Every structure is written in C-alpha cells, then in structure tokens.
Amino acid sequence: MFSSLSSKVLRIVGRNGFPDVPGSNILITVGHFRTCFLKNFSSSSPVCVRTVRYLGQPTSQTHPHLVRPGEVTTGIQREEFRQRRGQLMSAIKEHHGKQSRHVVIVVSSPVKYMAVDVPYPFRQDPNFLYLSGFKEPNSVLVLESCPGTSPSNHKATLLVPERNPDRELWDGPRSGTDGALQLTGVDQTLKIDDLGKFLVQFRTADWTVWFDHFKPVHRHLCEQVKTSLLQPRTLQSKATTQPISRFVQQLRLVKSYSEIALMQKAADITAQAFADAMRFSFPGVSEAQLQGKLDYECRMDGADMLAYPPVVAGGNRANTLHYISNNQVIKNGELVLVDAGCEYHGYVCDITRTWPISGKFTEPQRQLYEAVLSIQKTCLNLCRPEISLDHIYTVMLNLIGLKLKDLGIVRDKEGYELTQTARRYCPHHISHYLGMDVHDTPDMSRSSKLQPGMVVTVEPGIYIKEDDQSAPPEFRGIGIRIEDDVLIREGDPQILTRNCPKEVLEIERLMA
C-alpha cells in the first residue's frame, strides 16, 4: 500500500532511460498521489505521475527543445566527446612515448562572484568542456592510459560535486555521480571529495602526469592536485609534470562538422542582430541602446548570451580599439563601429561592422570605408590551407599603406617606412582563431599554416584620431573596422558571417 503524497526514486532501465543508449538508465521520480479507494480493492491502485529528475544541465529528457537523444551538449554527441578524449591520449603518447603510462588531469571552472552571494553567470572552462561536455563547476576529469594496441585506449573518470538538497535549494539541481555518469558516458564517476584519495595511485614514477599547474583554472582544486599528487611525486621520484593545455588546444583548432554547424548558427544569429541594429539606428541613439538591441535580438533568436562585452563606439571613440564603456550618444553625421557576437551553446561568433548613424555615408566616410572593405576582401580570399595568419597580416599592412597613399592620408613614404605607418593606423593583427572562445586557443601560433576545419577572423581597420594633424581634416575622427568569421576549406574559404550586411549600398538601403 502506498502512503499518500509519498515519493521515491526508481531506477528505470532500457527504453525508459536515455532512449539513445540501449540498456542505459536514468533516475525517474515517481510521485504517488492520494486516491479515492472504492469498495472493490482491485480498483484502488494509486495514480502515478512520472517526472524526469533534472540534472545540472539540459538533457534530452528535460530539455528536448535544446538537446537531442545521444547528445551531451546541444549538437555534440556522446561519441564525439569520447573520440576527443581518445585523440588527446593518442597525441600525448605520440609526443612523449608509448611505453610510459599517462594520466591527464583537467579541472573545471569555479563559480566566480561579483559581490557577496551574487555570482557571475557561470561559464565552463573550454578545455574541460571540450573533453567532457559537463557544465557544472568544481569538477575534475581524469584520463588514464590503458594497455592495448590502440594508443587512444583510456579510462575516463569524472569527479563531481555530491548531491546536496540544501545547496540545490539555492543553486538548482546537481547531476551527482549517477546523473553525470549517464549523461557524459565516461567510464566512472566519483565524488569530488574523493579527489585526493583517487590521485594517490598515480604517484609512482611509471606514470607521466599531465596537468596545467602553472595556470590554475580553479585554485582550490589545483591545490588539492598539488598536495595529493604533484608534491609527493616530486619528493618520491623527482618526476616532472607536463602541461596539457597545448595538446587540447591543438585538437580544438580543427572543428568537427558538429562544431561548424554550431558556429554557423551563432554567425546567423549575430548577423541578423546586426541587421536589426542597423535598422534601429538613428541620430541621437545611445551606444547603450544599440548594445541592448544586439543583446535582445541575439537572445530572442536562441543565443545564450553575448560572447564578450561589445564595442559600440560612435565617432572618434571608434579609435579606442577596446572601447566598451558604451555610454555616449551618437550624433548625426557620425559613424558607429560595433564589434559584437553571440555565444550559442558553447561556440561563439565575432563580427565588426561600421555604419553611418544617419543611414547615409558622407563622401570621406565612404572613401575610407571602401578602402577597408577592399583590403578585407583581398585578405578573405587568402584564407586557404598552407597560408598563415601572419602572412595575411603582412599583406594587410602593405595594402593599408597603399590605400593611405591613395587617399592622401600619407605622403612621401615607401617600403619599410610605409609599413610602419600602416601599423600606426592599424595597430592590431588581421586575425585570431575562433571557436569556444573569442580569442580561441591562445597558445597556438599565428605563424602556423592554416588547415581545413579551422575558423579564423579577418578584421582589417583604419583608425584616424581627431587630433591627427598629419591627416586631411575630412578623415579625422573616423575609425573603421570590418570583421568576418571564416571557415578554412580545401577550396575557397566559407564566410560564416556572409549574411551580415557590409556593402555600402546594402547598408544604406537597409537603413533607408
């Protein structure tokens, strides 16, 4: 006999679990509600209502509008995460020797606070997220090599926060060890409190430990790794620890089809938001209002958030490259430079456009804009395999120098002196890698040759400050940058942000 309003947790196996994994299981809460008992006892069975237990992140069971069966995170299947971990283990064995045993430790981000009891929106460490798909803080992924013919053979252990009703009352549900195991498909899960005990087994000299202890992502957990593993190891065997981030970043450089699809969606959302912001523009609008318009349109179209604090810079403020105050009114006759992008389920977009707030370019504005656009188109066409970003940057500087001479902004300079002048008018690089972060995989050199599957930005600019007495008066106070996101392919590059208006006539018609 069931008591009224009692509930318990049942383990539902097979078809009632995650439908994509045969024989998998998931915790289902079954609530039993008070029923009216009739004289006939056989009709007195209680009414049962099944509700899927929420984990610490969306699943196909709780958020079918976001996550499909078999996915750990939106758009990324469980098998892809398993392959990433295998590729990492293969890479380090290839680099460091197949005879040694290897253990990789990757730590999640902590929760960060802007004030007492006021957390910043949580954003997972990209390396940890790339390998696990697990979005909760205060967690650790441990990969240990296993014997076998395949160098990718490994055992994956995820250590996660224990379920805690008191904390979940305030912070929301946690996956716990059972939920994390079923969600991610790792080999085993343990409580994060057991981290120290678990790591003891790797102290011996036959293990090569891979851990980024010089760049701690989570100070508390990194200290635990040091005290329980690294320091005793050093005392016992003088063994060194190898950094792992470069290997993970190398994998992250080349995107899978799933990642490209997510980045294309982020680009489409951002491009539409830019078009909406252009239509919304008018003399006297504030930079904050344009920022709000971009944020609103991105979120309404499905984005998680803006990927970074946007630059919305009217007039001469566009000559401050990372201007993010966005607190001024944009006057009639001024250009506005907007550098913004959304984040869509872990992948980001990065677009810059410059447009006249009145809807019509003045002649000097148009001349300078067309110069930057011409340079950008040439550089976009160079985004091909075997070309480096540094090479494209050199081309950009040469082209800027020539355009500055054509416009009469620079005179009587040639060669190296002209290139140095171009650096003054465009003090940033042409490009950076793009992916899970805006300035993605920062340890990867821009002198490396591009490969199919990489995504990069192309963003030339010319910036002429209002107090630049060497420039003609009509160009002073103008800053222009045009930026697109580019997928490297075997043939022509694919412009992911191609739907964002950038031709002069296209912008003016849109704003008319």
Short mmCIF file of C-alpha atoms in Angstrom, two decimals:
data_model
loop_
_atom_site.label_atom_id
_atom_site.label_comp_id
_atom_site.label_asym_id
_atom_site.label_seq_id
_atom_site.Cartn_x
_atom_site.Cartn_y
_atom_site.Cartn_z
CA MET A 1 0.00 0.00 0.00
CA PHE A 2 1.43 3.42 -0.97
CA SER A 3 1.13 6.24 1.54
CA SER A 4 -0.49 9.46 0.30
CA LEU A 5 1.83 12.02 -1.38
CA SER A 6 4.85 9.80 -0.76
CA SER A 7 7.52 9.62 -3.40
CA LYS A 8 10.59 7.61 -4.12
CA VAL A 9 13.22 7.29 -6.78
CA LEU A 10 13.08 4.28 -9.07
CA ARG A 11 15.75 3.21 -11.48
CA ILE A 12 14.14 2.80 -14.86
CA VAL A 13 16.17 0.63 -17.21
CA GLY A 14 16.27 0.38 -21.01
CA ARG A 15 13.58 2.11 -23.01
CA ASN A 16 12.62 4.38 -20.10
CA GLY A 17 16.15 5.68 -19.74
CA PHE A 18 18.06 7.76 -22.26
CA PRO A 19 16.44 6.41 -25.43
CA ASP A 20 19.62 6.61 -27.48
CA VAL A 21 21.71 4.23 -25.39
CA PRO A 22 20.40 0.66 -25.17
CA GLY A 23 20.28 -0.54 -21.59
CA SER A 24 21.10 2.87 -20.16
CA ASN A 25 19.26 4.17 -17.15
CA ILE A 26 18.24 7.46 -15.65
CA LEU A 27 16.67 8.40 -12.37
CA ILE A 28 12.94 8.97 -12.64
CA THR A 29 10.95 10.39 -9.73
CA VAL A 30 7.61 8.67 -9.30
CA GLY A 31 5.13 10.57 -7.15
CA HIS A 32 2.14 8.76 -5.67
CA PHE A 33 -0.93 10.87 -5.13
CA ARG A 34 -3.89 10.34 -2.80
CA THR A 35 -6.60 8.29 -4.46
CA CYS A 36 -10.18 7.51 -3.67
CA PHE A 37 -10.49 3.88 -2.71
CA LEU A 38 -13.60 2.08 -3.87
CA LYS A 39 -15.22 -0.92 -2.28
CA ASN A 40 -13.59 -3.08 -4.92
CA PHE A 41 -9.95 -3.30 -3.76
CA SER A 42 -8.74 -4.13 -7.26
CA SER A 43 -9.61 -0.59 -8.38
CA SER A 44 -7.70 1.08 -5.57
CA SER A 45 -4.36 1.29 -7.36
CA PRO A 46 -2.69 4.69 -6.85
CA VAL A 47 -2.28 7.20 -9.64
CA CYS A 48 1.42 7.59 -10.54
CA VAL A 49 2.99 10.62 -12.18
CA ARG A 50 6.46 10.25 -13.65
CA THR A 51 8.77 13.21 -13.77
CA VAL A 52 12.34 13.10 -15.04
CA ARG A 53 14.87 14.35 -12.50
CA TYR A 54 16.63 17.50 -13.66
CA LEU A 55 20.41 17.30 -13.82
CA GLY A 56 22.83 20.19 -13.55
CA GLN A 57 22.48 20.94 -17.28
CA PRO A 58 19.91 20.39 -20.04
CA THR A 59 19.36 16.82 -21.24
CA SER A 60 17.25 15.29 -23.98
CA GLN A 61 14.80 14.21 -21.28
CA THR A 62 14.30 17.58 -19.60
CA HIS A 63 15.08 19.97 -22.48
CA PRO A 64 14.13 18.21 -25.72
CA HIS A 65 13.95 21.62 -27.44
CA LEU A 66 17.69 22.07 -26.80
CA VAL A 67 19.28 18.60 -26.63
CA ARG A 68 18.60 15.63 -28.87
CA PRO A 69 18.90 11.99 -27.77
CA GLY A 70 22.53 10.92 -27.62
CA GLU A 71 23.86 14.45 -27.14
CA VAL A 72 25.73 15.56 -24.04
CA THR A 73 25.52 19.22 -25.01
CA THR A 74 23.48 20.79 -27.79
CA GLY A 75 24.69 19.48 -31.13
CA ILE A 76 27.53 17.31 -29.76
CA GLN A 77 27.02 13.56 -29.41
CA ARG A 78 28.38 11.49 -26.54
CA GLU A 79 30.54 9.55 -29.00
CA GLU A 80 32.24 12.74 -30.20
CA PHE A 81 33.35 13.57 -26.67
CA ARG A 82 34.70 10.02 -26.33
CA GLN A 83 36.63 10.42 -29.58
CA ARG A 84 38.12 13.74 -28.42
CA ARG A 85 39.45 12.10 -25.27
CA GLY A 86 40.90 9.26 -27.32
CA GLN A 87 42.56 11.69 -29.74
CA LEU A 88 44.14 13.54 -26.82
CA MET A 89 45.59 10.35 -25.36
CA SER A 90 46.93 9.34 -28.79
CA ALA A 91 48.56 12.75 -29.23
CA ILE A 92 50.40 12.72 -25.92
CA LYS A 93 51.60 9.13 -26.41
CA GLU A 94 52.87 10.02 -29.86
CA HIS A 95 54.69 13.03 -28.44
CA HIS A 96 56.03 11.57 -25.20
CA GLY A 97 56.47 7.88 -25.87
CA LYS A 98 54.12 4.94 -25.96
CA GLN A 99 55.96 2.99 -23.27
CA SER A 100 55.05 5.30 -20.40
CA ARG A 101 51.71 5.28 -18.63
CA HIS A 102 49.94 8.62 -18.83
CA VAL A 103 47.39 10.37 -16.67
CA VAL A 104 45.74 13.63 -17.74
CA ILE A 105 44.02 15.91 -15.20
CA VAL A 106 41.72 18.69 -16.42
CA VAL A 107 39.91 20.95 -13.98
CA SER A 108 36.61 22.79 -14.38
CA SER A 109 35.98 26.46 -13.70
CA PRO A 110 34.84 27.61 -10.26
CA VAL A 111 31.84 29.83 -9.61
CA LYS A 112 33.01 33.46 -9.54
CA TYR A 113 31.32 36.25 -7.64
CA MET A 114 30.83 39.93 -8.44
CA ALA A 115 29.69 40.61 -4.85
CA VAL A 116 28.71 38.65 -1.75
CA ASP A 117 26.18 35.97 -2.80
CA VAL A 118 25.97 37.48 -6.31
CA PRO A 119 27.60 35.11 -8.82
CA TYR A 120 28.66 35.96 -12.34
CA PRO A 121 26.90 33.81 -14.98
CA PHE A 122 28.83 30.54 -14.92
CA ARG A 123 30.95 29.71 -17.94
CA GLN A 124 32.76 26.40 -18.06
CA ASP A 125 36.49 26.15 -18.79
CA PRO A 126 36.68 25.42 -22.54
CA ASN A 127 39.27 22.63 -22.29
CA PHE A 128 37.24 20.82 -19.62
CA LEU A 129 34.00 21.32 -21.57
CA TYR A 130 35.61 20.18 -24.84
CA LEU A 131 36.68 16.86 -23.31
CA SER A 132 33.73 16.10 -21.03
CA GLY A 133 30.65 18.10 -22.04
CA PHE A 134 29.99 18.56 -18.31
CA LYS A 135 28.80 22.05 -17.41
CA GLU A 136 28.91 22.04 -13.62
CA PRO A 137 31.62 23.82 -11.59
CA ASN A 138 34.04 22.27 -9.09
CA SER A 139 34.67 19.11 -11.10
CA VAL A 140 37.73 17.25 -12.40
CA LEU A 141 38.25 14.97 -15.41
CA VAL A 142 40.99 12.33 -15.14
CA LEU A 143 42.10 10.30 -18.19
CA GLU A 144 44.44 7.36 -17.64
CA SER A 145 46.03 5.37 -20.43
CA CYS A 146 45.17 1.70 -20.68
CA PRO A 147 47.21 -1.14 -22.15
CA GLY A 148 46.26 -2.21 -25.63
CA THR A 149 47.21 -1.91 -29.26
CA SER A 150 45.37 1.36 -29.77
CA PRO A 151 47.10 4.46 -28.36
CA SER A 152 43.67 6.00 -27.78
CA ASN A 153 42.75 3.38 -25.17
CA HIS A 154 41.99 5.10 -21.90
CA LYS A 155 39.77 5.19 -18.85
CA ALA A 156 37.85 8.40 -18.15
CA THR A 157 36.87 9.32 -14.60
CA LEU A 158 34.77 12.36 -13.78
CA LEU A 159 34.78 13.64 -10.20
CA VAL A 160 31.76 15.82 -9.50
CA PRO A 161 30.05 17.58 -6.59
CA GLU A 162 27.83 15.35 -4.49
CA ARG A 163 24.10 15.95 -4.50
CA ASN A 164 23.15 18.28 -1.65
CA PRO A 165 19.50 19.20 -1.06
CA ASP A 166 20.43 22.28 0.98
CA ARG A 167 22.64 23.74 -1.75
CA GLU A 168 20.31 22.63 -4.55
CA LEU A 169 17.51 24.58 -2.86
CA TRP A 170 19.53 27.74 -3.57
CA ASP A 171 21.61 26.93 -6.64
CA GLY A 172 19.50 24.44 -8.58
CA PRO A 173 19.92 20.73 -9.29
CA ARG A 174 23.21 18.89 -9.38
CA SER A 175 23.80 15.85 -11.54
CA GLY A 176 25.63 13.91 -8.87
CA THR A 177 27.70 10.85 -9.70
CA ASP A 178 24.79 8.83 -11.11
CA GLY A 179 23.45 11.61 -13.34
CA ALA A 180 26.92 12.61 -14.57
CA LEU A 181 27.75 9.01 -15.48
CA GLN A 182 24.63 8.55 -17.58
CA LEU A 183 24.87 11.99 -19.16
CA THR A 184 28.52 12.04 -20.24
CA GLY A 185 29.29 8.40 -20.94
CA VAL A 186 32.61 8.43 -19.05
CA ASP A 187 33.82 5.13 -17.59
CA GLN A 188 33.20 6.06 -13.98
CA THR A 189 32.20 8.95 -11.76
CA LEU A 190 33.29 9.71 -8.21
CA LYS A 191 32.56 12.37 -5.62
CA ILE A 192 34.85 15.39 -5.87
CA ASP A 193 35.60 15.00 -2.16
CA ASP A 194 37.41 11.77 -3.06
CA LEU A 195 39.84 13.53 -5.42
CA GLY A 196 42.85 13.28 -3.10
CA LYS A 197 42.38 9.57 -2.42
CA PHE A 198 41.83 8.83 -6.10
CA LEU A 199 45.02 10.58 -7.25
CA VAL A 200 47.32 8.73 -4.82
CA GLN A 201 47.58 5.79 -7.24
CA PHE A 202 49.41 7.97 -9.79
CA ARG A 203 52.32 8.97 -7.53
CA THR A 204 54.72 6.33 -8.81
CA ALA A 205 57.39 7.21 -11.36
CA ASP A 206 55.95 4.98 -14.09
CA TRP A 207 53.12 7.49 -14.56
CA THR A 208 53.63 10.63 -16.65
CA VAL A 209 51.30 13.28 -15.22
CA TRP A 210 49.79 15.93 -17.50
CA PHE A 211 48.36 18.91 -15.63
CA ASP A 212 48.43 22.71 -16.06
CA HIS A 213 49.56 23.64 -12.56
CA PHE A 214 51.28 26.86 -13.65
CA LYS A 215 47.98 28.25 -14.98
CA PRO A 216 45.44 27.20 -12.35
CA VAL A 217 41.87 27.33 -13.63
CA HIS A 218 40.41 26.50 -10.21
CA ARG A 219 42.79 27.45 -7.39
CA HIS A 220 41.24 25.25 -4.71
CA LEU A 221 41.12 22.11 -6.84
CA CYS A 222 44.59 22.80 -8.25
CA GLU A 223 45.95 23.00 -4.72
CA GLN A 224 44.36 19.62 -3.98
CA VAL A 225 46.05 18.11 -7.02
CA LYS A 226 49.38 19.57 -5.93
CA THR A 227 49.21 18.40 -2.32
CA SER A 228 47.80 14.94 -3.02
CA LEU A 229 49.79 14.09 -6.16
CA LEU A 230 52.38 16.52 -7.51
CA GLN A 231 54.33 17.35 -4.35
CA PRO A 232 54.55 13.75 -3.02
CA ARG A 233 55.53 12.59 -6.50
CA THR A 234 58.33 15.12 -6.72
CA LEU A 235 59.67 14.08 -3.32
CA GLN A 236 59.49 10.37 -4.10
CA SER A 237 60.76 10.18 -7.67
CA LYS A 238 61.77 13.68 -8.83
CA ALA A 239 59.21 13.19 -11.62
CA THR A 240 58.14 16.30 -13.52
CA THR A 241 54.64 17.31 -14.60
CA GLN A 242 53.83 18.07 -18.22
CA PRO A 243 51.42 20.84 -19.33
CA ILE A 244 48.37 19.57 -21.22
CA SER A 245 46.64 22.73 -22.50
CA ARG A 246 48.62 22.98 -25.74
CA PHE A 247 47.57 19.47 -26.76
CA VAL A 248 43.90 20.19 -26.09
CA GLN A 249 44.11 23.50 -27.96
CA GLN A 250 45.69 21.73 -30.92
CA LEU A 251 42.63 19.49 -31.11
CA ARG A 252 40.27 22.44 -30.68
CA LEU A 253 41.84 24.28 -33.63
CA VAL A 254 40.25 21.97 -36.21
CA LYS A 255 36.46 21.89 -35.91
CA SER A 256 34.21 18.88 -36.44
CA TYR A 257 31.05 19.05 -38.57
CA SER A 258 29.02 19.41 -35.36
CA GLU A 259 31.12 22.34 -34.18
CA ILE A 260 30.92 24.05 -37.57
CA ALA A 261 27.13 23.74 -37.51
CA LEU A 262 27.00 25.42 -34.09
CA MET A 263 29.34 28.20 -35.24
CA GLN A 264 27.25 28.75 -38.37
CA LYS A 265 24.16 29.12 -36.18
CA ALA A 266 25.98 31.61 -33.92
CA ALA A 267 27.02 33.55 -37.04
CA ASP A 268 23.49 33.60 -38.46
CA ILE A 269 22.01 34.82 -35.16
CA THR A 270 24.63 37.57 -34.85
CA ALA A 271 24.31 38.65 -38.49
CA GLN A 272 20.56 39.10 -38.10
CA ALA A 273 21.04 41.04 -34.87
CA PHE A 274 23.45 43.40 -36.65
CA ALA A 275 20.92 43.98 -39.44
CA ASP A 276 18.25 44.72 -36.82
CA ALA A 277 20.60 47.12 -35.02
CA MET A 278 21.30 48.96 -38.29
CA ARG A 279 17.56 49.39 -38.93
CA PHE A 280 17.12 50.57 -35.35
CA SER A 281 19.84 53.24 -35.63
CA PHE A 282 19.07 56.96 -35.71
CA PRO A 283 20.90 60.19 -34.79
CA GLY A 284 20.74 60.64 -31.04
CA VAL A 285 20.54 56.93 -30.22
CA SER A 286 22.83 55.95 -27.37
CA GLU A 287 25.56 53.36 -27.58
CA ALA A 288 23.89 51.57 -24.66
CA GLN A 289 20.64 51.33 -26.60
CA LEU A 290 22.39 49.74 -29.58
CA GLN A 291 24.13 47.30 -27.22
CA GLY A 292 20.76 46.44 -25.69
CA LYS A 293 19.24 45.91 -29.14
CA LEU A 294 22.02 43.50 -30.14
CA ASP A 295 21.77 41.56 -26.87
CA TYR A 296 17.98 41.35 -27.11
CA GLU A 297 17.90 40.17 -30.71
CA CYS A 298 20.59 37.55 -30.12
CA ARG A 299 18.80 36.09 -27.11
CA MET A 300 15.41 36.18 -28.81
CA ASP A 301 16.91 34.15 -31.66
CA GLY A 302 18.25 31.45 -29.33
CA ALA A 303 21.71 32.63 -28.23
CA ASP A 304 22.84 32.02 -24.66
CA MET A 305 24.42 35.44 -24.26
CA LEU A 306 26.77 37.89 -25.93
CA ALA A 307 30.17 36.24 -26.26
CA TYR A 308 32.06 39.25 -24.88
CA PRO A 309 31.41 42.87 -23.83
CA PRO A 310 30.60 44.51 -27.17
CA VAL A 311 32.29 47.57 -28.60
CA VAL A 312 29.66 50.15 -29.58
CA ALA A 313 31.73 53.21 -30.42
CA GLY A 314 30.35 56.33 -32.06
CA GLY A 315 32.54 58.93 -33.77
CA ASN A 316 36.10 59.33 -32.53
CA ARG A 317 35.55 56.71 -29.80
CA ALA A 318 35.95 54.07 -32.53
CA ASN A 319 39.68 54.86 -32.40
CA THR A 320 39.83 53.26 -28.94
CA LEU A 321 40.13 49.64 -30.02
CA HIS A 322 38.55 48.04 -26.96
CA TYR A 323 36.10 50.80 -26.09
CA ILE A 324 33.36 49.10 -24.03
CA SER A 325 32.01 51.97 -21.93
CA ASN A 326 29.17 52.35 -24.45
CA ASN A 327 27.72 55.31 -22.54
CA GLN A 328 27.67 58.12 -25.09
CA VAL A 329 25.07 59.44 -27.52
CA ILE A 330 25.88 59.03 -31.23
CA LYS A 331 25.48 62.30 -33.11
CA ASN A 332 24.16 62.95 -36.58
CA GLY A 333 26.92 62.57 -39.17
CA GLU A 334 28.97 60.13 -37.07
CA LEU A 335 29.82 56.54 -37.86
CA VAL A 336 29.32 53.83 -35.26
CA LEU A 337 31.73 50.90 -35.03
CA VAL A 338 30.16 47.81 -33.46
CA ASP A 339 32.20 44.73 -32.55
CA ALA A 340 29.92 42.04 -31.11
CA GLY A 341 28.97 38.39 -31.30
CA CYS A 342 26.80 35.86 -29.55
CA GLU A 343 27.57 32.59 -27.83
CA TYR A 344 25.44 29.66 -28.96
CA HIS A 345 25.72 26.50 -26.85
CA GLY A 346 29.44 26.83 -26.23
CA TYR A 347 30.55 28.31 -29.58
CA VAL A 348 30.94 31.97 -30.46
CA CYS A 349 30.75 34.48 -33.27
CA ASP A 350 32.76 37.68 -33.73
CA ILE A 351 31.57 40.35 -36.19
CA THR A 352 32.54 44.00 -36.65
CA ARG A 353 30.61 46.42 -38.81
CA THR A 354 30.81 50.19 -39.18
CA TRP A 355 27.84 52.21 -40.40
CA PRO A 356 26.58 55.81 -40.54
CA ILE A 357 24.13 56.51 -37.73
CA SER A 358 22.06 58.68 -40.11
CA GLY A 359 21.84 55.90 -42.71
CA LYS A 360 23.99 57.66 -45.32
CA PHE A 361 27.80 57.74 -45.65
CA THR A 362 29.46 61.10 -46.23
CA GLU A 363 31.94 61.10 -49.11
CA PRO A 364 35.09 60.92 -46.89
CA GLN A 365 33.46 58.19 -44.79
CA ARG A 366 32.58 56.22 -47.91
CA GLN A 367 36.09 56.55 -49.36
CA LEU A 368 37.73 55.28 -46.19
CA TYR A 369 35.11 52.54 -45.75
CA GLU A 370 35.54 51.29 -49.31
CA ALA A 371 39.30 51.19 -48.78
CA VAL A 372 38.96 48.97 -45.70
CA LEU A 373 36.36 46.77 -47.43
CA SER A 374 38.64 46.27 -50.43
CA ILE A 375 41.51 45.23 -48.15
CA GLN A 376 39.25 42.85 -46.27
CA LYS A 377 38.03 41.13 -49.44
CA THR A 378 41.61 40.53 -50.60
CA CYS A 379 42.56 39.10 -47.19
CA LEU A 380 39.45 36.91 -47.05
CA ASN A 381 40.46 35.30 -50.33
CA LEU A 382 43.86 34.42 -48.82
CA CYS A 383 42.30 32.26 -46.11
CA ARG A 384 43.33 28.91 -47.54
CA PRO A 385 45.32 25.85 -46.43
CA GLU A 386 49.10 26.31 -46.17
CA ILE A 387 48.77 30.10 -45.68
CA SER A 388 49.48 31.54 -42.22
CA LEU A 389 47.63 34.32 -40.42
CA ASP A 390 50.93 36.18 -40.06
CA HIS A 391 51.33 36.13 -43.86
CA ILE A 392 47.83 37.58 -44.30
CA TYR A 393 48.71 40.23 -41.71
CA THR A 394 51.76 41.27 -43.75
CA VAL A 395 49.58 41.55 -46.86
CA MET A 396 47.10 43.68 -44.91
CA LEU A 397 49.79 46.13 -43.81
CA ASN A 398 51.05 46.52 -47.37
CA LEU A 399 47.53 47.14 -48.67
CA ILE A 400 46.75 49.65 -45.90
CA GLY A 401 49.91 51.55 -46.75
CA LEU A 402 48.90 51.78 -50.41
CA LYS A 403 45.34 52.87 -49.55
CA LEU A 404 46.62 55.54 -47.16
CA LYS A 405 48.71 56.95 -50.00
CA ASP A 406 45.82 56.79 -52.45
CA LEU A 407 43.61 58.77 -50.06
CA GLY A 408 46.31 61.36 -49.39
CA ILE A 409 46.49 60.47 -45.70
CA VAL A 410 50.16 59.51 -46.06
CA ARG A 411 52.67 61.10 -48.42
CA ASP A 412 56.31 60.59 -49.33
CA LYS A 413 56.73 57.23 -47.65
CA GLU A 414 57.76 53.94 -49.18
CA GLY A 415 58.79 50.44 -48.19
CA TYR A 416 59.53 49.78 -44.52
CA GLU A 417 58.61 53.32 -43.50
CA LEU A 418 55.21 52.98 -45.18
CA THR A 419 54.62 49.63 -43.45
CA GLN A 420 55.43 51.17 -40.07
CA THR A 421 52.98 53.97 -40.80
CA ALA A 422 50.33 51.37 -41.66
CA ARG A 423 50.95 49.77 -38.24
CA ARG A 424 50.21 53.13 -36.63
CA TYR A 425 46.89 53.41 -38.43
CA CYS A 426 46.02 49.74 -37.77
CA PRO A 427 47.75 48.69 -34.53
CA HIS A 428 46.17 45.22 -34.31
CA HIS A 429 46.58 41.91 -36.13
CA ILE A 430 44.41 40.90 -39.06
CA SER A 431 43.10 37.76 -37.36
CA HIS A 432 42.73 35.35 -34.46
CA TYR A 433 41.41 31.83 -34.08
CA LEU A 434 37.74 31.40 -33.19
CA GLY A 435 35.77 28.62 -31.54
CA MET A 436 34.69 28.04 -27.96
CA ASP A 437 36.31 31.36 -27.02
CA VAL A 438 36.54 34.61 -28.95
CA HIS A 439 40.33 34.69 -28.88
CA ASP A 440 40.39 30.92 -29.06
CA THR A 441 43.34 28.58 -28.50
CA PRO A 442 45.65 31.46 -27.45
CA ASP A 443 48.75 29.26 -27.23
CA MET A 444 48.56 28.37 -30.92
CA SER A 445 50.91 30.42 -33.09
CA ARG A 446 49.56 32.62 -35.88
CA SER A 447 52.63 31.65 -37.89
CA SER A 448 51.28 28.09 -38.26
CA LYS A 449 49.80 27.12 -41.61
CA LEU A 450 46.04 27.09 -41.86
CA GLN A 451 44.26 23.73 -42.18
CA PRO A 452 40.76 22.77 -43.34
CA GLY A 453 38.38 22.93 -40.41
CA MET A 454 39.97 25.94 -38.72
CA VAL A 455 37.84 29.04 -38.15
CA VAL A 456 39.51 32.45 -38.10
CA THR A 457 38.52 36.10 -38.19
CA VAL A 458 39.56 38.64 -40.83
CA GLU A 459 39.36 42.17 -39.46
CA PRO A 460 41.37 44.97 -41.08
CA GLY A 461 40.82 48.51 -39.86
CA ILE A 462 41.97 52.07 -40.33
CA TYR A 463 41.79 54.44 -37.36
CA ILE A 464 42.40 58.18 -37.67
CA LYS A 465 42.16 60.10 -34.42
CA GLU A 466 40.51 63.51 -34.37
CA ASP A 467 43.76 65.15 -33.21
CA ASP A 468 45.86 63.59 -36.02
CA GLN A 469 47.24 66.75 -37.61
CA SER A 470 49.06 64.79 -40.31
CA ALA A 471 45.77 63.50 -41.80
CA PRO A 472 43.44 65.58 -44.00
CA PRO A 473 40.72 67.21 -41.84
CA GLU A 474 37.85 65.35 -43.53
CA PHE A 475 39.21 61.97 -42.32
CA ARG A 476 39.94 62.93 -38.74
CA GLY A 477 37.88 61.27 -36.03
CA ILE A 478 36.95 58.28 -38.19
CA GLY A 479 37.61 54.69 -37.13
CA ILE A 480 36.54 51.81 -39.38
CA ARG A 481 36.87 48.06 -38.93
CA ILE A 482 35.14 45.28 -40.88
CA GLU A 483 35.32 41.73 -39.49
CA ASP A 484 34.03 38.37 -40.68
CA ASP A 485 34.39 34.77 -39.49
CA VAL A 486 35.91 32.35 -42.00
CA LEU A 487 35.95 28.56 -42.21
CA ILE A 488 39.06 27.21 -43.92
CA ARG A 489 38.28 24.59 -46.56
CA GLU A 490 40.20 22.71 -49.26
CA GLY A 491 38.90 25.12 -51.90
CA ASP A 492 37.51 28.59 -51.43
CA PRO A 493 37.01 29.81 -47.86
CA GLN A 494 33.48 29.80 -46.45
CA ILE A 495 32.42 33.09 -44.88
CA LEU A 496 30.25 32.06 -41.93
CA THR A 497 29.09 35.65 -41.42
CA ARG A 498 28.25 36.27 -45.07
CA ASN A 499 24.66 37.25 -44.20
CA CYS A 500 25.75 40.33 -42.25
CA PRO A 501 25.43 43.46 -44.43
CA LYS A 502 28.68 45.25 -45.30
CA GLU A 503 28.42 46.72 -48.81
CA VAL A 504 27.80 50.49 -48.80
CA LEU A 505 24.60 50.33 -50.86
CA GLU A 506 23.37 47.32 -48.90
CA ILE A 507 23.74 49.19 -45.59
CA GLU A 508 22.20 52.40 -46.90
CA ARG A 509 19.19 50.57 -48.38
CA LEU A 510 18.71 48.62 -45.16
CA MET A 511 18.66 51.84 -43.12
CA ALA A 512 16.55 53.90 -45.55
#
